[in-house]
Amino acid sequence: MSHVDAQSLHVAVLYPDLLNLYGDRGNARALERRCEARGIEATVTGVDIGDEWSPEDADIVLVGGGQDREQRRVQADLERRGDDLRQYVDDDGVVLAVCGGFQLFGHHYRGWDGEVMPGIGLFDAVAAHPGPKIARCVGNVVVLWEGETVVGFENHGGRTYLNDNQAPFGDVVTGFGNNGGDGLEGARVKNAFGTYLHGAVLPKNPHLADRLLALALERRYGPDSADLAPLDDSAARKAHAEALHAALSTSESALGRRFA
Ligand code: GLN
């Protein structure tokens, strides 16, 4: 019998300590567990400000949310990685960028104090905070993504606006999404997904976690590798069903607190 090497995936988490609102680092843990259960070796590497790192070695890049202060701290470091990250996405690299990270993956984010933080322009979108007197977008969100529901929690002052040819991640079923006005949530370019959904989002949306894994495996090992073995993930599916029920039974998201 021929020996088949175990598959392996490298997950990189950008700024795991600074951009980790509402447990976004749990996204890496969810991917790791779903790999482990399938005999796929997953290594998770944190990338901090100043670290020598190239996305060339990564299969999945994760970045979480953070308040304006943390976004400002990472901004310059992220900007210097912009060319590499755009190249990686051009080469079909997989990305999940959440909230504050998503905002900085667009062209720019204008914070609550009016100061503009340049982003890396991976998504054709801009984000702006309307100022401390305007309510934040807070509450449970349900998004319709390719015929399936994705559930999460949002808490952002900034509003994102997609330019004309930028595809969203999905459509808002309940919640605010990108800006509370156009019914759109997140953004997608190739295998890069941006979203406002915290939670962390992947542990309670196993179908989204598996999509990221399938895209990454296909890119590294070819199309035959995209068929993932089924898992006993009843706990994750239950978490999804409960979050969906909770989100749909509250008629409107709570209006938020007024700090950035
Ligand atoms: N500081 C940003 C905002 O309020 C992002 C917040 C977040 O990541 N939850 O819009």
mmCIF file of N, CA and C and ligand atoms in Angstrom, residues 19 21-22 24 64-71 98-103 109-112 117 127-129 136 153-159 196 198 259-260, ligand 1:
data_model
loop_
_atom_site.group_PDB
_atom_site.id
_atom_site.type_symbol
_atom_site.label_atom_id
_atom_site.label_comp_id
_atom_site.label_asym_id
_atom_site.label_seq_id
_atom_site.Cartn_x
_atom_site.Cartn_y
_atom_site.Cartn_z
ATOM 1 N N LEU A 19 -6.396 42.269 18.487
ATOM 2 C CA LEU A 19 -7.676 42.158 17.768
ATOM 3 C C LEU A 19 -8.324 40.819 18.134
ATOM 4 N N LEU A 21 -11.684 40.796 19.969
ATOM 5 C CA LEU A 21 -12.934 41.158 20.644
ATOM 6 C C LEU A 21 -13.903 39.982 20.626
ATOM 7 N N TYR A 22 -14.620 39.812 21.746
ATOM 8 C CA TYR A 22 -15.638 38.759 21.848
ATOM 9 C C TYR A 22 -15.091 37.402 21.422
ATOM 10 N N ASP A 24 -12.717 36.418 19.281
ATOM 11 C CA ASP A 24 -12.507 36.094 17.858
ATOM 12 C C ASP A 24 -11.409 35.051 17.647
ATOM 13 N N GLY A 64 -9.195 39.446 13.761
ATOM 14 C CA GLY A 64 -10.407 39.670 14.536
ATOM 15 C C GLY A 64 -10.745 41.143 14.664
ATOM 16 N N GLY A 65 -11.657 41.430 15.588
ATOM 17 C CA GLY A 65 -12.113 42.796 15.796
ATOM 18 C C GLY A 65 -11.351 43.478 16.916
ATOM 19 N N GLY A 66 -11.495 44.777 16.977
ATOM 20 C CA GLY A 66 -10.870 45.555 18.042
ATOM 21 C C GLY A 66 -11.470 46.939 18.041
ATOM 22 N N GLN A 67 -11.390 47.589 19.163
ATOM 23 C CA GLN A 67 -11.880 48.962 19.232
ATOM 24 C C GLN A 67 -10.930 49.877 18.478
ATOM 25 N N ASP A 68 -11.360 51.112 18.272
ATOM 26 C CA ASP A 68 -10.560 52.058 17.487
ATOM 27 C C ASP A 68 -9.115 52.151 18.000
ATOM 28 N N ARG A 69 -8.971 52.141 19.328
ATOM 29 C CA ARG A 69 -7.618 52.283 19.905
ATOM 30 C C ARG A 69 -6.690 51.158 19.431
ATOM 31 N N GLU A 70 -7.208 49.937 19.464
ATOM 32 C CA GLU A 70 -6.385 48.792 19.026
ATOM 33 C C GLU A 70 -6.154 48.836 17.518
ATOM 34 N N GLN A 71 -7.167 49.236 16.793
ATOM 35 C CA GLN A 71 -7.001 49.344 15.333
ATOM 36 C C GLN A 71 -5.871 50.323 15.003
ATOM 37 N N VAL A 98 -12.706 39.945 10.631
ATOM 38 C CA VAL A 98 -13.903 40.260 11.415
ATOM 39 C C VAL A 98 -13.862 41.701 11.923
ATOM 40 N N CYS A 99 -14.946 42.401 11.766
ATOM 41 C CA CYS A 99 -15.230 43.710 12.348
ATOM 42 C C CYS A 99 -14.070 44.712 12.230
ATOM 43 N N GLY A 100 -13.368 45.016 13.313
ATOM 44 C CA GLY A 100 -12.275 45.992 13.208
ATOM 45 C C GLY A 100 -11.237 45.572 12.185
ATOM 46 N N GLY A 101 -10.974 44.262 12.086
ATOM 47 C CA GLY A 101 -10.048 43.748 11.077
ATOM 48 C C GLY A 101 -10.629 43.923 9.681
ATOM 49 N N PHE A 102 -11.903 43.636 9.542
ATOM 50 C CA PHE A 102 -12.602 43.810 8.259
ATOM 51 C C PHE A 102 -12.518 45.275 7.819
ATOM 52 N N GLN A 103 -12.737 46.198 8.756
ATOM 53 C CA GLN A 103 -12.690 47.630 8.398
ATOM 54 C C GLN A 103 -11.310 48.007 7.852
ATOM 55 N N TYR A 109 -10.662 53.289 7.348
ATOM 56 C CA TYR A 109 -11.669 53.397 8.404
ATOM 57 C C TYR A 109 -11.505 54.760 9.065
ATOM 58 N N ARG A 110 -12.577 55.560 9.044
ATOM 59 C CA ARG A 110 -12.544 56.825 9.769
ATOM 60 C C ARG A 110 -13.142 56.589 11.147
ATOM 61 N N GLY A 111 -12.320 56.727 12.169
ATOM 62 C CA GLY A 111 -12.713 56.361 13.531
ATOM 63 C C GLY A 111 -13.684 57.350 14.152
ATOM 64 N N TRP A 112 -14.068 57.075 15.394
ATOM 65 C CA TRP A 112 -15.093 57.894 16.057
ATOM 66 C C TRP A 112 -14.627 59.327 16.265
ATOM 67 N N MET A 117 -7.862 56.066 9.321
ATOM 68 C CA MET A 117 -6.801 55.044 9.340
ATOM 69 C C MET A 117 -6.799 54.380 7.963
ATOM 70 N N ALA A 127 -15.055 52.421 5.487
ATOM 71 C CA ALA A 127 -15.813 52.379 6.736
ATOM 72 C C ALA A 127 -15.644 53.705 7.454
ATOM 73 N N ALA A 128 -16.719 54.159 8.087
ATOM 74 C CA ALA A 128 -16.649 55.419 8.823
ATOM 75 C C ALA A 128 -17.549 55.341 10.049
ATOM 76 N N HIS A 129 -17.057 55.872 11.140
ATOM 77 C CA HIS A 129 -17.827 55.974 12.380
ATOM 78 C C HIS A 129 -18.530 57.328 12.356
ATOM 79 N N ARG A 136 -24.361 52.855 18.432
ATOM 80 C CA ARG A 136 -23.609 51.773 17.793
ATOM 81 C C ARG A 136 -24.581 50.718 17.246
ATOM 82 N N PHE A 153 -22.819 37.890 16.471
ATOM 83 C CA PHE A 153 -23.113 39.046 17.304
ATOM 84 C C PHE A 153 -22.306 40.214 16.762
ATOM 85 N N GLU A 154 -22.947 41.373 16.672
ATOM 86 C CA GLU A 154 -22.211 42.538 16.165
ATOM 87 C C GLU A 154 -22.194 43.651 17.205
ATOM 88 N N ASN A 155 -21.143 44.411 17.208
ATOM 89 C CA ASN A 155 -21.033 45.591 18.066
ATOM 90 C C ASN A 155 -20.023 46.531 17.425
ATOM 91 N N HIS A 156 -20.526 47.413 16.596
ATOM 92 C CA HIS A 156 -19.618 48.331 15.899
ATOM 93 C C HIS A 156 -20.240 49.704 15.767
ATOM 94 N N GLY A 157 -19.397 50.717 15.909
ATOM 95 C CA GLY A 157 -19.844 52.078 15.665
ATOM 96 C C GLY A 157 -19.682 52.398 14.188
ATOM 97 N N GLY A 158 -18.589 51.920 13.596
ATOM 98 C CA GLY A 158 -18.296 52.194 12.187
ATOM 99 C C GLY A 158 -19.307 51.531 11.262
ATOM 100 N N ARG A 159 -19.580 52.203 10.166
ATOM 101 C CA ARG A 159 -20.469 51.662 9.128
ATOM 102 C C ARG A 159 -19.623 51.424 7.879
ATOM 103 N N TYR A 196 -18.901 41.482 9.905
ATOM 104 C CA TYR A 196 -18.976 42.099 11.230
ATOM 105 C C TYR A 196 -19.286 41.069 12.316
ATOM 106 N N HIS A 198 -19.055 38.643 15.167
ATOM 107 C CA HIS A 198 -18.239 38.065 16.241
ATOM 108 C C HIS A 198 -18.976 36.834 16.753
ATOM 109 N N PHE A 259 -19.901 54.355 23.049
ATOM 110 C CA PHE A 259 -18.461 54.524 23.088
ATOM 111 C C PHE A 259 -17.823 53.757 21.955
ATOM 112 N N ALA A 260 -16.630 54.180 21.580
ATOM 113 C CA ALA A 260 -15.988 53.538 20.436
ATOM 114 C C ALA A 260 -15.027 52.483 20.875
HETATM 115 N N1 GLN B 1 -13.862 50.059 16.494
HETATM 116 C C1 GLN B 1 -14.659 49.585 15.463
HETATM 117 C C2 GLN B 1 -16.061 50.113 15.483
HETATM 118 O O1 GLN B 1 -16.597 50.427 16.527
HETATM 119 C C3 GLN B 1 -14.660 48.049 15.455
HETATM 120 C C4 GLN B 1 -15.325 47.418 16.647
HETATM 121 C C5 GLN B 1 -15.266 45.910 16.645
HETATM 122 O O2 GLN B 1 -14.327 45.294 16.112
HETATM 123 N N2 GLN B 1 -16.220 45.282 17.298
HETATM 124 O O3 GLN B 1 -16.643 50.222 14.453
#
